[in-house]
Each structure stands twice: as C-alpha cells, then as structure tokens.
Amino acid sequence: MADVAEMLSEPVSTIRWWINEVNILQRPPESAKRKWKFSERDVKTLRSIQYLVRVKGLRLDNIKANLSKYGQEYGIDKQLNLIGRLEKLQCELTEIIDELKRDTQKH
C-alpha cells in the first residue's frame, strides 16, 4: 500500500481510509510479505477518488454514490491520462537535467 500512497503523494492512512469509506474496491490480495497488491484498475480508481476529493472538493459519501457519473461529467479519464503523461515528462526532464549537470562537472 505504501507504494500506491507514494505514487499518489498521499499518506497510507488516507489510501486506507478511501478504500474503507468508498468501499468500491475489493480488498487487494496480500502477497507473501503481507503487502497489498493493487491492480492498474485499482490505482486508476484511487486516482479518480483523489481528483474528486482534492480538486473538486467532493465528499467521499457523495463520490461513493456517484463515481461513474463523475467520471463522465468531469472527464476524469482524460485528466488522469494527461497527469500520467506529465509525470512521465517530468521524469524525463529530470534525467536530462541530471545528465547536463554531470556533463558540466566533467568540463
């Protein structure tokens, strides 16, 4: 669960709370190391919940009742896709900056 929390920049307790309160995710199976394993769909659902809570200011009880409606209304899929692409671009730019710094230090 910690890896998903880190991916979403949320505390583990928040992820656990969302899972328990919204109750739309099945409890992910635990691995041999007792770590939860989340599917891509689970992560996408958590990102949707995060967007609706943090950006749109919706309450969890309202999200639970209307998650599929909000997905269409707010275009969450498109926005999450864009966020993913921006995060990937940020990583690539960070790598380029690091490489430029190393090259500068060599000269």
PDB file of C-alpha atoms in Angstrom, residues 1-5 7 15-16 19 25-29 35-44 46:
ATOM      1  CA  MET A   1       0.000   0.000   0.000  1.00  0.00           C
ATOM      2  CA  ALA A   2       2.947   2.310   0.664  1.00  0.00           C
ATOM      3  CA  ASP A   3       3.982   2.235  -2.992  1.00  0.00           C
ATOM      4  CA  VAL A   4       0.496   3.319  -4.131  1.00  0.00           C
ATOM      5  CA  ALA A   5       0.420   6.023  -1.457  1.00  0.00           C
ATOM      6  CA  MET A   7       2.598   7.191  -6.288  1.00  0.00           C
ATOM      7  CA  ILE A  15      -5.451   5.485   0.953  1.00  0.00           C
ATOM      8  CA  ARG A  16      -6.703   3.016   3.566  1.00  0.00           C
ATOM      9  CA  ILE A  19     -10.676   2.163   0.409  1.00  0.00           C
ATOM     10  CA  LEU A  25     -12.522  -1.550  -4.271  1.00  0.00           C
ATOM     11  CA  GLN A  26     -12.256  -5.147  -3.280  1.00  0.00           C
ATOM     12  CA  ARG A  27      -9.555  -5.576  -0.681  1.00  0.00           C
ATOM     13  CA  PRO A  28      -6.481  -6.363  -2.775  1.00  0.00           C
ATOM     14  CA  PRO A  29      -4.886  -9.745  -2.110  1.00  0.00           C
ATOM     15  CA  LYS A  35       1.784  -6.291   1.216  1.00  0.00           C
ATOM     16  CA  TRP A  36      -1.356  -5.345  -0.644  1.00  0.00           C
ATOM     17  CA  LYS A  37      -1.226  -5.787  -4.402  1.00  0.00           C
ATOM     18  CA  PHE A  38      -3.205  -3.226  -6.379  1.00  0.00           C
ATOM     19  CA  SER A  39      -4.248  -3.708  -9.977  1.00  0.00           C
ATOM     20  CA  GLU A  40      -3.938  -0.889 -12.501  1.00  0.00           C
ATOM     21  CA  ARG A  41      -7.702  -0.510 -12.292  1.00  0.00           C
ATOM     22  CA  ASP A  42      -7.494  -0.103  -8.500  1.00  0.00           C
ATOM     23  CA  VAL A  43      -4.852   2.609  -8.872  1.00  0.00           C
ATOM     24  CA  LYS A  44      -6.946   4.338 -11.527  1.00  0.00           C
ATOM     25  CA  LEU A  46      -7.888   5.710  -6.366  1.00  0.00           C
TER      26      LEU A  46
END
